[in-house]
CSV table of C-alpha atoms in Angstrom, one decimal:
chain,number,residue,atom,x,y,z
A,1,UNK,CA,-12.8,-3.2,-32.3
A,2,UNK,CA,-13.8,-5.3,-29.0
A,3,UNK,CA,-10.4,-5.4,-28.4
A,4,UNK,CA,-9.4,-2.2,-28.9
A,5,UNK,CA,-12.2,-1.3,-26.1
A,6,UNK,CA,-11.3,-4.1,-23.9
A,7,UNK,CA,-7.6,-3.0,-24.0
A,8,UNK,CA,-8.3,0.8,-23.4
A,9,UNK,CA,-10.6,0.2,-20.1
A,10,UNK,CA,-7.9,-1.9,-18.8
A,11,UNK,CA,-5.5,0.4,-19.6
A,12,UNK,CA,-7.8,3.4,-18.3
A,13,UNK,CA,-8.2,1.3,-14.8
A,14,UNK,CA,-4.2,1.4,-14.3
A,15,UNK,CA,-4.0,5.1,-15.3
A,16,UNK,CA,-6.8,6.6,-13.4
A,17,UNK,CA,-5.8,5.1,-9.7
A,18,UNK,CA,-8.0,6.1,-7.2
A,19,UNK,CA,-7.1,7.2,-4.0
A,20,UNK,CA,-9.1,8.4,-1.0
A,21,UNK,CA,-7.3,10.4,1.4
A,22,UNK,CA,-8.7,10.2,5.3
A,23,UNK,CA,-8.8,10.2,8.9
A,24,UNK,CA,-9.0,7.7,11.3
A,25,UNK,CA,-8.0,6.8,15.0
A,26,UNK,CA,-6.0,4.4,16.7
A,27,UNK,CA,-6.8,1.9,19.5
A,28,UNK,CA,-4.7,4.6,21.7
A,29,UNK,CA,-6.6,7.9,20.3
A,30,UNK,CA,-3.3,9.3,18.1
A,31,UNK,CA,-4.7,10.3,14.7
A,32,UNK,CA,-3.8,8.9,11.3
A,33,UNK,CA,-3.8,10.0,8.2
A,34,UNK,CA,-5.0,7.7,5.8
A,35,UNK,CA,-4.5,6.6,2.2
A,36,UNK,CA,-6.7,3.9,0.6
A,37,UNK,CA,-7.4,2.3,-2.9
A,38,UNK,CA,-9.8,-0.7,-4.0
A,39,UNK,CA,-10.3,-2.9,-6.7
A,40,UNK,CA,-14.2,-3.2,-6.9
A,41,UNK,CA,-13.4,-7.0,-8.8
A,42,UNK,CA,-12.2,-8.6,-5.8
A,43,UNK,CA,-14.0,-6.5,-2.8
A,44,UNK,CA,-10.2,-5.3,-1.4
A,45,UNK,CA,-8.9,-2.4,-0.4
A,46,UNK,CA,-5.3,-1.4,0.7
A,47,UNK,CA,-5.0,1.0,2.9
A,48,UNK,CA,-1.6,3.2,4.2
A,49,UNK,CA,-1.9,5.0,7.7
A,50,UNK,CA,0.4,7.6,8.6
A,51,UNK,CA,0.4,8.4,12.6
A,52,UNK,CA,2.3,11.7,12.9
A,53,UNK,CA,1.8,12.3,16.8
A,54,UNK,CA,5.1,11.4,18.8
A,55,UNK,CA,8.8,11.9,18.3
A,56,UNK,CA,9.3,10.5,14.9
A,57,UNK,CA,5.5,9.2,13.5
A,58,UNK,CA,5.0,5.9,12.3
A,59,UNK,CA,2.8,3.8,9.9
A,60,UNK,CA,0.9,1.0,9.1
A,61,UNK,CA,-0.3,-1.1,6.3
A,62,UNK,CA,-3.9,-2.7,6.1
A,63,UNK,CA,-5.2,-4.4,3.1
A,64,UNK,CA,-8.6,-6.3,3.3
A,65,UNK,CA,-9.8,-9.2,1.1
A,66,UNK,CA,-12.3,-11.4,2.1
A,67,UNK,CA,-10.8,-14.6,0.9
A,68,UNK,CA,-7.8,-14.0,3.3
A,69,UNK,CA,-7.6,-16.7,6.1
A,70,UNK,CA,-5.3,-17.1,8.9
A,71,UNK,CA,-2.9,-18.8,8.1
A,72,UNK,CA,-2.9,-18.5,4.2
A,73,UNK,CA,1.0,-18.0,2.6
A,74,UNK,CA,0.7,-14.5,1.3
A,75,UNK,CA,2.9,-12.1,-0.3
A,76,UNK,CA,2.8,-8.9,-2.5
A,77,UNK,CA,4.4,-8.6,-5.6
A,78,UNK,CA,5.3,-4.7,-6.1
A,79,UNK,CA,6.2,-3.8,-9.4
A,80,UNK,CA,8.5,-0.7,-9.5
A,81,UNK,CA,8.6,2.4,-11.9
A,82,UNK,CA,11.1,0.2,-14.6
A,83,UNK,CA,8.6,-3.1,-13.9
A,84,UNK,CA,10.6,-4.7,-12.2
A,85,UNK,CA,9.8,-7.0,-9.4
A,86,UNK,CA,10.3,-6.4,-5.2
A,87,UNK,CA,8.6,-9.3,-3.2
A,88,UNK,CA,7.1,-8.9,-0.1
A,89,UNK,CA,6.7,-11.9,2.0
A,90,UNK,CA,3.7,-10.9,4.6
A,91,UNK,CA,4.1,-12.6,8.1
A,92,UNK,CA,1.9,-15.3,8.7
A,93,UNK,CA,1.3,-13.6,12.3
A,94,UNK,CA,0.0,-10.3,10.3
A,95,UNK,CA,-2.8,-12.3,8.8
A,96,UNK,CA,-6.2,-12.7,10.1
A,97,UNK,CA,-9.6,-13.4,8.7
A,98,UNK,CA,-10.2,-11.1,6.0
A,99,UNK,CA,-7.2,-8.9,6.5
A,100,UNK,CA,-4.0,-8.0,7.1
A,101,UNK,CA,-2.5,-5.9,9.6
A,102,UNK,CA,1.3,-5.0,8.9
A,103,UNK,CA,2.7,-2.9,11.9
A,104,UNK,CA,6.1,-2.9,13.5
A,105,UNK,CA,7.3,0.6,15.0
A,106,UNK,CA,10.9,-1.3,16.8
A,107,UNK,CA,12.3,-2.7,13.3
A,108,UNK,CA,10.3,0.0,10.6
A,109,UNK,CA,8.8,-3.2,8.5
A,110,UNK,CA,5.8,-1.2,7.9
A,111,UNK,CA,7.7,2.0,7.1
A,112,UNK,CA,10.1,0.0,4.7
A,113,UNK,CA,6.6,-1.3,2.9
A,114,UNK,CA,5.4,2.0,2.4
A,115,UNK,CA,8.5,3.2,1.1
A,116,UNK,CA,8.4,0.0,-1.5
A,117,UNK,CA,4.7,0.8,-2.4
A,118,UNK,CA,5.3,4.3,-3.1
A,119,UNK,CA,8.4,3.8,-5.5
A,120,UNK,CA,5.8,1.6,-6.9
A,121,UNK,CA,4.0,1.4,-9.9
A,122,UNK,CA,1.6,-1.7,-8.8
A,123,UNK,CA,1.1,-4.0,-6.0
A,124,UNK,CA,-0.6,-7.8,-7.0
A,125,UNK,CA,-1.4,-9.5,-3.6
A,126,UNK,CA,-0.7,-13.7,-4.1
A,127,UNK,CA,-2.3,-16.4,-1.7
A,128,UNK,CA,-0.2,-19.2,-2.4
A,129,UNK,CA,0.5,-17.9,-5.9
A,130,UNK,CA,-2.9,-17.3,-7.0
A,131,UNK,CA,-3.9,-13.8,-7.5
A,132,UNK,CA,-6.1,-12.1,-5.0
A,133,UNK,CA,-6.1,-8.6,-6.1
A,134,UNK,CA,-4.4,-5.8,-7.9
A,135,UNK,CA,-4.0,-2.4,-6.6
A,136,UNK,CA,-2.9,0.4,-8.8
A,137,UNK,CA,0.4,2.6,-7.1
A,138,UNK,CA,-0.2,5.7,-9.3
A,139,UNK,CA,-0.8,9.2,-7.8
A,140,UNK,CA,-0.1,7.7,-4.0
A,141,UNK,CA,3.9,9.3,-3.9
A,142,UNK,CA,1.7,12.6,-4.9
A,143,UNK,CA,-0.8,12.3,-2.3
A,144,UNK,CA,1.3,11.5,0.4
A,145,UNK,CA,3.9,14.5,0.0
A,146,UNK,CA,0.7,16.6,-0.7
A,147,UNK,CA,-0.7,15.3,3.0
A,148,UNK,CA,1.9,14.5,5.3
A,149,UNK,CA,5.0,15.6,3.2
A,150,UNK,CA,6.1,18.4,6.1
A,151,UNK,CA,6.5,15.8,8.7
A,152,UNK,CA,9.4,15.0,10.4
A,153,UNK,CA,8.1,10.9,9.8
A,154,UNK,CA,8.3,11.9,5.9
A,155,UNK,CA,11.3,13.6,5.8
A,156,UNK,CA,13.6,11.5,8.2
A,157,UNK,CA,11.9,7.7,7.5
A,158,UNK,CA,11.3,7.9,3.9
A,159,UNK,CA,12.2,10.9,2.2
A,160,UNK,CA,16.2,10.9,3.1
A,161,UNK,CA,15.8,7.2,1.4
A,162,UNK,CA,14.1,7.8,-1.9
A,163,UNK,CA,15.5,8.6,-5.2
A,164,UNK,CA,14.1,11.8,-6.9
């Protein structure tokens, strides 16, 4: 019977993702949109801004842990829809103590991240292949066309690339 419990709040955790939808500023004023999930076990967060002022809009990628060091060998294993596995090696100059910081508006890494995370079912985030937290994918794809799905960054960077 333990088990059965056990196996049901586990199972309840991935199902009921939580995401907080936001606003925040950055260092140059612009507005972003923010999308955020935790995992209470491991104090971390991950959190997806959305900057929509400008031509074309842009994002970024924050997730904070506060075993993350500078210079620690991280990547994120994003499981997709069918399980299977997409690897994300995280530059060693995106990592800083406690955090990292994936933006890059001349190639679109951090666009090409969100689009991964949101065909996404879950995203495990390694430090030299030990686990360092989970975060659940569910419900983001839904909150993100709900919220910035009429902008030109959604349509023209990630939209005109997804499957539906």
């Amino acid at each position: 019977m333990k088990k059965i419990i056990f196996l049901f709040l586990m199972f309840s955790a991935m199902l009921f993702a939580k995401w907080e939808v936001g606003t925040s500023y950055t260092e140059d004023g612009k507005t972003a949109s923010t999308f955020t999930t935790s995992e209470a076990k491991t104090e971390s967060s991950l959190i997806i801004s959305v900057v929509l002022e400008g031509s074309d809009g842009y994002s970024f990628i924050n997730i904070k842990n506060k075993d993350i060091k500078k210079g620690d060998n991280l990547k994120l294993d994003i499981r997709d829809r069918a399980g299977n596995p997409v690897i994300y090696n995280i530059f060693r100059g995106d990592i800083k103590d406690g955090e990292v910081l994936i933006i890059d508006r001349q190639t679109d890494r951090s666009d090409r991240l969100v689009k991964m995370l949101l065909s996404g079912q879950s995203a495990k985030l390694y430090n030299s292949n030990e686990l360092s937290a989970t975060f659940n994918l569910n419900k983001l794809k839904k909150f993100m066309r709900k919220n910035v799905g009429f902008s030109d960054w959604y349509k023209y960077k990630l939209r005109n690339r997804e499957k539906k």
